[in-house]
Short mmCIF file of C-alpha atoms in Angstrom, two decimals:
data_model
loop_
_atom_site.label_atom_id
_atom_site.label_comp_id
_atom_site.label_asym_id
_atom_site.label_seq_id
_atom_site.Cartn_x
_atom_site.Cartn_y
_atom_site.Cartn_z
CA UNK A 1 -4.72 -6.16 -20.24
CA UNK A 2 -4.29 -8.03 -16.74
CA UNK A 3 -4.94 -5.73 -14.00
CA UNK A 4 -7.00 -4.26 -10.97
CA UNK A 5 -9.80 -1.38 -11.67
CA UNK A 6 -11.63 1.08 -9.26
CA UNK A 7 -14.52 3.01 -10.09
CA UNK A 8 -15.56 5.27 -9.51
CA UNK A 9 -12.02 7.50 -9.69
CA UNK A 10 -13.83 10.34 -7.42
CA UNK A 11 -17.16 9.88 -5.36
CA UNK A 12 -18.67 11.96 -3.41
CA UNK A 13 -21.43 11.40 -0.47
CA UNK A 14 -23.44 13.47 1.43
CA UNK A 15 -23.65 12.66 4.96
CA UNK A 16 -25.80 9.66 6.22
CA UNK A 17 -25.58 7.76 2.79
CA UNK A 18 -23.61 4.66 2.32
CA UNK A 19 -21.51 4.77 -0.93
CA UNK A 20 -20.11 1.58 -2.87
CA UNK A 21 -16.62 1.45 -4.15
CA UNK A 22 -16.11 -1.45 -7.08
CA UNK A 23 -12.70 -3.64 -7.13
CA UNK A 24 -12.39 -5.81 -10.06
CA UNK A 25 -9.10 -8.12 -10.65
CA UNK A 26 -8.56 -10.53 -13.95
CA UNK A 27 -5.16 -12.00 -12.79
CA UNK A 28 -6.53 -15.01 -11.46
CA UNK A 29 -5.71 -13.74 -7.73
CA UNK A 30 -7.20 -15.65 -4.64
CA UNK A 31 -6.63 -12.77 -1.61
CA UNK A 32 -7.71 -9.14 -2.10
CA UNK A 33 -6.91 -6.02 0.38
CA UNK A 34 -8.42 -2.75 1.02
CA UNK A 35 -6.69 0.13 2.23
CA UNK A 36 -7.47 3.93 3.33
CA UNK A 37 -5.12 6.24 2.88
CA UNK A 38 -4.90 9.73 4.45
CA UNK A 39 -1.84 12.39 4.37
CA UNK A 40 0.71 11.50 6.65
CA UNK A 41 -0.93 7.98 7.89
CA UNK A 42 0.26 6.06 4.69
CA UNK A 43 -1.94 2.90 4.24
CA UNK A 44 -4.40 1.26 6.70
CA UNK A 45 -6.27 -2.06 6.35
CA UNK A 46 -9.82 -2.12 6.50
CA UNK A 47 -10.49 -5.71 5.07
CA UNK A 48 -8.63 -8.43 3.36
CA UNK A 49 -10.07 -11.56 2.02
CA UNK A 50 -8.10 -15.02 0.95
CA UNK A 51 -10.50 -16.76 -0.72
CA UNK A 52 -14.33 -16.73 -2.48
CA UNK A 53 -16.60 -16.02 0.50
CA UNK A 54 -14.43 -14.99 3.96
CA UNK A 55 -13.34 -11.86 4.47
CA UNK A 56 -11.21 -10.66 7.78
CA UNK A 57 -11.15 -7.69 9.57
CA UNK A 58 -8.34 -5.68 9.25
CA UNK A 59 -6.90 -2.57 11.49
CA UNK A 60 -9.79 -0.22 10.63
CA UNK A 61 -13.22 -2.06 10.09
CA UNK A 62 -15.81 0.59 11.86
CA UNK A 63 -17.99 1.58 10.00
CA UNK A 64 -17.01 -0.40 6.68
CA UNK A 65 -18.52 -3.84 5.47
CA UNK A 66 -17.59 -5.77 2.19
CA UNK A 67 -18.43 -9.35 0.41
CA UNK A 68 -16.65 -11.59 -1.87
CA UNK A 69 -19.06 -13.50 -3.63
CA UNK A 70 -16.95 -13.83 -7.05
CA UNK A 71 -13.04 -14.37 -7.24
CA UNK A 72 -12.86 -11.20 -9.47
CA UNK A 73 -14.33 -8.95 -7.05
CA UNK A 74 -14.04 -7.36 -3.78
CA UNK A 75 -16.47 -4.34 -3.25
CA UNK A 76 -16.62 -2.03 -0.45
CA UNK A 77 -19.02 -0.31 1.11
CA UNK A 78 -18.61 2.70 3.32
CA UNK A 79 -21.81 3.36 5.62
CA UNK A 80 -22.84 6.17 7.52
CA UNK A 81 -21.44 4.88 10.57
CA UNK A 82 -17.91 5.66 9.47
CA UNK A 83 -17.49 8.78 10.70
CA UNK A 84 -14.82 10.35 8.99
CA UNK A 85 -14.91 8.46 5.23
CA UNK A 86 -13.21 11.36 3.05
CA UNK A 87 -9.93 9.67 2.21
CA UNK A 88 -8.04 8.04 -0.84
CA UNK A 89 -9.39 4.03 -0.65
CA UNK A 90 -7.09 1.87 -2.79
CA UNK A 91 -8.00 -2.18 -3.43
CA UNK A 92 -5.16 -4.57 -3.69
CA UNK A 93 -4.56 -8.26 -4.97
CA UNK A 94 -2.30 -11.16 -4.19
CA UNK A 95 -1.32 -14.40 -5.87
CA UNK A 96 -1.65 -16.68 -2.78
CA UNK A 97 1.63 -18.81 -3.35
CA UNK A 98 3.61 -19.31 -0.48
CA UNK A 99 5.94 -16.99 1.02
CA UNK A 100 5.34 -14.10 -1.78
CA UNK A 101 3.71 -10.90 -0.88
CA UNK A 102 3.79 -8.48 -3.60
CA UNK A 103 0.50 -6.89 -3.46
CA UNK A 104 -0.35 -4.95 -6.82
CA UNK A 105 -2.68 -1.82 -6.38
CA UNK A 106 -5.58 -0.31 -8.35
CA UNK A 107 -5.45 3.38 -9.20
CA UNK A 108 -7.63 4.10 -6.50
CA UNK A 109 -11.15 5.76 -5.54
CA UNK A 110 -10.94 9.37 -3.78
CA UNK A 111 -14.52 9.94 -1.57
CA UNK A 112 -15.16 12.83 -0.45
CA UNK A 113 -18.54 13.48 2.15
CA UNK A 114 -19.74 16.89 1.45
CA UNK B 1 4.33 3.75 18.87
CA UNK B 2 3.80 2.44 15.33
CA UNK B 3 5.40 -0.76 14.32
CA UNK B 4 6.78 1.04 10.78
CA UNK B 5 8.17 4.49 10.84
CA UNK B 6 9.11 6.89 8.49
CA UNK B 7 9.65 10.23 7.76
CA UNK B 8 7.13 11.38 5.32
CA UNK B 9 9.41 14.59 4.72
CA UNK B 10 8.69 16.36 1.88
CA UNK B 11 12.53 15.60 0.62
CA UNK B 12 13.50 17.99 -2.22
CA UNK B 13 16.79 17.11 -3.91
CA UNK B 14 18.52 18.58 -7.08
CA UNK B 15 18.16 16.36 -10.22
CA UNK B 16 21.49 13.71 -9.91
CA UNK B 17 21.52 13.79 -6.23
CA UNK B 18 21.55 10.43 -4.44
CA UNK B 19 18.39 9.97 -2.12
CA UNK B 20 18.59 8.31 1.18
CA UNK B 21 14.80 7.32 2.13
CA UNK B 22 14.93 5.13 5.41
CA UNK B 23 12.21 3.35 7.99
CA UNK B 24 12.69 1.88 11.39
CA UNK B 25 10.03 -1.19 12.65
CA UNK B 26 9.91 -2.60 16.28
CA UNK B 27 8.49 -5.84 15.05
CA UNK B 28 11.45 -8.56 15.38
CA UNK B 29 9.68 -11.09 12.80
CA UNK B 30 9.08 -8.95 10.00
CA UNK B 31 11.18 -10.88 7.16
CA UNK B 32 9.91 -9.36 3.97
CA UNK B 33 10.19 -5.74 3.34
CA UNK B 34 9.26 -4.28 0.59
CA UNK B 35 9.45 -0.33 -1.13
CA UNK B 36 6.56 0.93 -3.25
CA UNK B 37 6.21 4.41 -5.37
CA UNK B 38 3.21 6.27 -5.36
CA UNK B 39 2.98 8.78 -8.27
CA UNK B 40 0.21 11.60 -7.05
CA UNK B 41 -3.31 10.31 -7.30
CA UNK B 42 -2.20 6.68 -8.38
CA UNK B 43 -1.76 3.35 -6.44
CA UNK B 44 1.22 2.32 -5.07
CA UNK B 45 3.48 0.19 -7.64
CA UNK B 46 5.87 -2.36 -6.53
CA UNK B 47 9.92 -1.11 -6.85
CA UNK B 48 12.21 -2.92 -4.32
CA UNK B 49 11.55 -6.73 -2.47
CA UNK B 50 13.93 -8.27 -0.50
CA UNK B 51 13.98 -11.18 1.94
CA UNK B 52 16.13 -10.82 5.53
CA UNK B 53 18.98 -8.86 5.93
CA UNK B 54 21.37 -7.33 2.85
CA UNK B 55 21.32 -5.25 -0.03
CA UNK B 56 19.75 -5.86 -3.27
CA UNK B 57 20.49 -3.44 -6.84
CA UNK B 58 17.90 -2.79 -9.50
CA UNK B 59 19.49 -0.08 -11.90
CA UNK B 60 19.84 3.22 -9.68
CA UNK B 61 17.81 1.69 -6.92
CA UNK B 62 19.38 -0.09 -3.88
CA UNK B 63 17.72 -1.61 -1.12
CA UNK B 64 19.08 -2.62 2.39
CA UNK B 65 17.41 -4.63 5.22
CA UNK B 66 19.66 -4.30 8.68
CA UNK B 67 17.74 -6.86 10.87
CA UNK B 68 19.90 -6.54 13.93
CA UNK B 69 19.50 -2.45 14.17
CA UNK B 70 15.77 -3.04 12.35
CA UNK B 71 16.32 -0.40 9.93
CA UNK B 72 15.46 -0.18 6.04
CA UNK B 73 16.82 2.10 3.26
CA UNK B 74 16.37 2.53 -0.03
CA UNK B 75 19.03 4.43 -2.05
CA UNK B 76 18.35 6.49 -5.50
CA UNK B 77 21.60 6.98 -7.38
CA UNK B 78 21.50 9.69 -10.27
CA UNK B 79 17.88 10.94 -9.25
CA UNK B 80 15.98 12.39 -11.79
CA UNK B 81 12.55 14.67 -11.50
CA UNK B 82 10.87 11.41 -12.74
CA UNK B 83 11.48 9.88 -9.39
CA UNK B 84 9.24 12.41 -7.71
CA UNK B 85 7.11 10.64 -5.93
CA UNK B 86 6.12 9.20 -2.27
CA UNK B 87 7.60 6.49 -1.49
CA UNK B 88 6.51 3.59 1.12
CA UNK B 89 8.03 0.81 2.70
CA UNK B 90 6.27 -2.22 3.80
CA UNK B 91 6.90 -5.33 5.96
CA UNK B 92 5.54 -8.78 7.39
CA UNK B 93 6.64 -11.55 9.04
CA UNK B 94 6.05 -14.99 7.95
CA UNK B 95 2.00 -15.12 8.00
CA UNK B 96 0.77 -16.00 4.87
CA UNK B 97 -2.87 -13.69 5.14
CA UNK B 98 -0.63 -11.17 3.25
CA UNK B 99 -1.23 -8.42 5.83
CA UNK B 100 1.97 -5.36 4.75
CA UNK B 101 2.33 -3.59 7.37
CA UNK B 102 3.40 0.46 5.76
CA UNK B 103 5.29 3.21 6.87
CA UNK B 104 3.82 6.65 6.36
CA UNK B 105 5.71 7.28 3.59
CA UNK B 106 8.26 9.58 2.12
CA UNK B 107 7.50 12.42 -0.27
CA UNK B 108 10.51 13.42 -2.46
CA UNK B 109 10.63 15.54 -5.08
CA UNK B 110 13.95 16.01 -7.81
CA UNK B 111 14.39 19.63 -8.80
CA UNK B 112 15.77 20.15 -12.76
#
């Protein structure tokens, strides 16, 4: 089955450790996205990359890094200089072909920082 | 003030109503706009895309873009408690990085 995966589903961190979240894609997609999500706020960029190593910055980089060293995959990693990381992080993908933006979405990692 | 909003609600309709979900945007060269459902604890799954101002029908889904008053909707005929969901709208102009721009996003919920 084409698609995007997340793991962990849940994740949780104590404070001061950086966590890893995984983002794999086998549609043959060049730009990936991730997003945080919180109640009320809907979704908020932290990175996006369009192709095999460069990333951009999106609305909400503090405190997040990520690479893209294989097409396939786009991990993230939250660091202990975010300081509020409990939230609902979803990865996205994107044929890059002209004007057409449908991004499709993974089912998503919650984190939690206990 | 945010370039997308909406009004996350919660909506709660009775099973056949028709649903009115709506979001304004300030930014003038937003072109594609988009509406995505978000079952609880999943990602967000593609429903509605349209291109510059009109309506477009899927089944009991209708979406319309009003660029002049910059104002979406998306219209749910025959709802059913299926359709219980949140729902988002997106937008972007003409850059081709991809970057959606979402609303908050709408939580309904269809009573049996």
């Amino acid at each position: 089955d084409g698609g995007i995966t997340q793991s962990p589903k849940y994740l949780f961190r104590k404070e001061g450790q950086n966590v890893t979240l995984s983002c794999e894609q086998n549609l043959n997609h060049d730009a990936m996205y991730w997003y945080r999500q919180d109640p009320g706020q809907g979704l908020r960029l932290i990175y996006y990359s369009q192709i095999v190593n460069d990333f951009q910055k999106g609305d909400i980089a503090e405190g997040y890094s990520v690479s893209r060293e294989k097409k396939e995959s786009f991990p993230l990693t939250v660091t202990s200089a975010q300081k509020n990381p409990t939230a609902f992080y979803l990865c996205a993908s994107r044929p890059d072909r002209g004007n057409y933006n449908e991004q499709f979405f993974g089912p998503g990692t919650r984190l939690t920082v206990l | 003030q945010k370039e997308v909003e909406q009004d996350p609600g919660p909506l709660s309709v009775p099973e056949g109503a028709i649903v009115s979900l709506n979001c304004t945007y300030s930014n003038s060269a937003f072109q594609y706009f988009m509406w995505y459902r978000q079952y609880s604890r999943k990602g967000p799954e593609l429903l509605m895309y349209t291109y510059s101002s009109g309506n477009k029908e899927d089944g009991r889904f209708t979406a319309q873009v009003d660029k002049s008053s910059k104002y979406i909707s998306l219209f749910i005929r025959d709802s059913q408690p299926s359709d219980s969901a949140t729902y988002l709208c997106a937008m972007i102009g003409s850059s081709n990085t991809g970057k959606l721009i979402f609303g908050q996003g709408t939580t309904l919920q269809v009573k049996p």
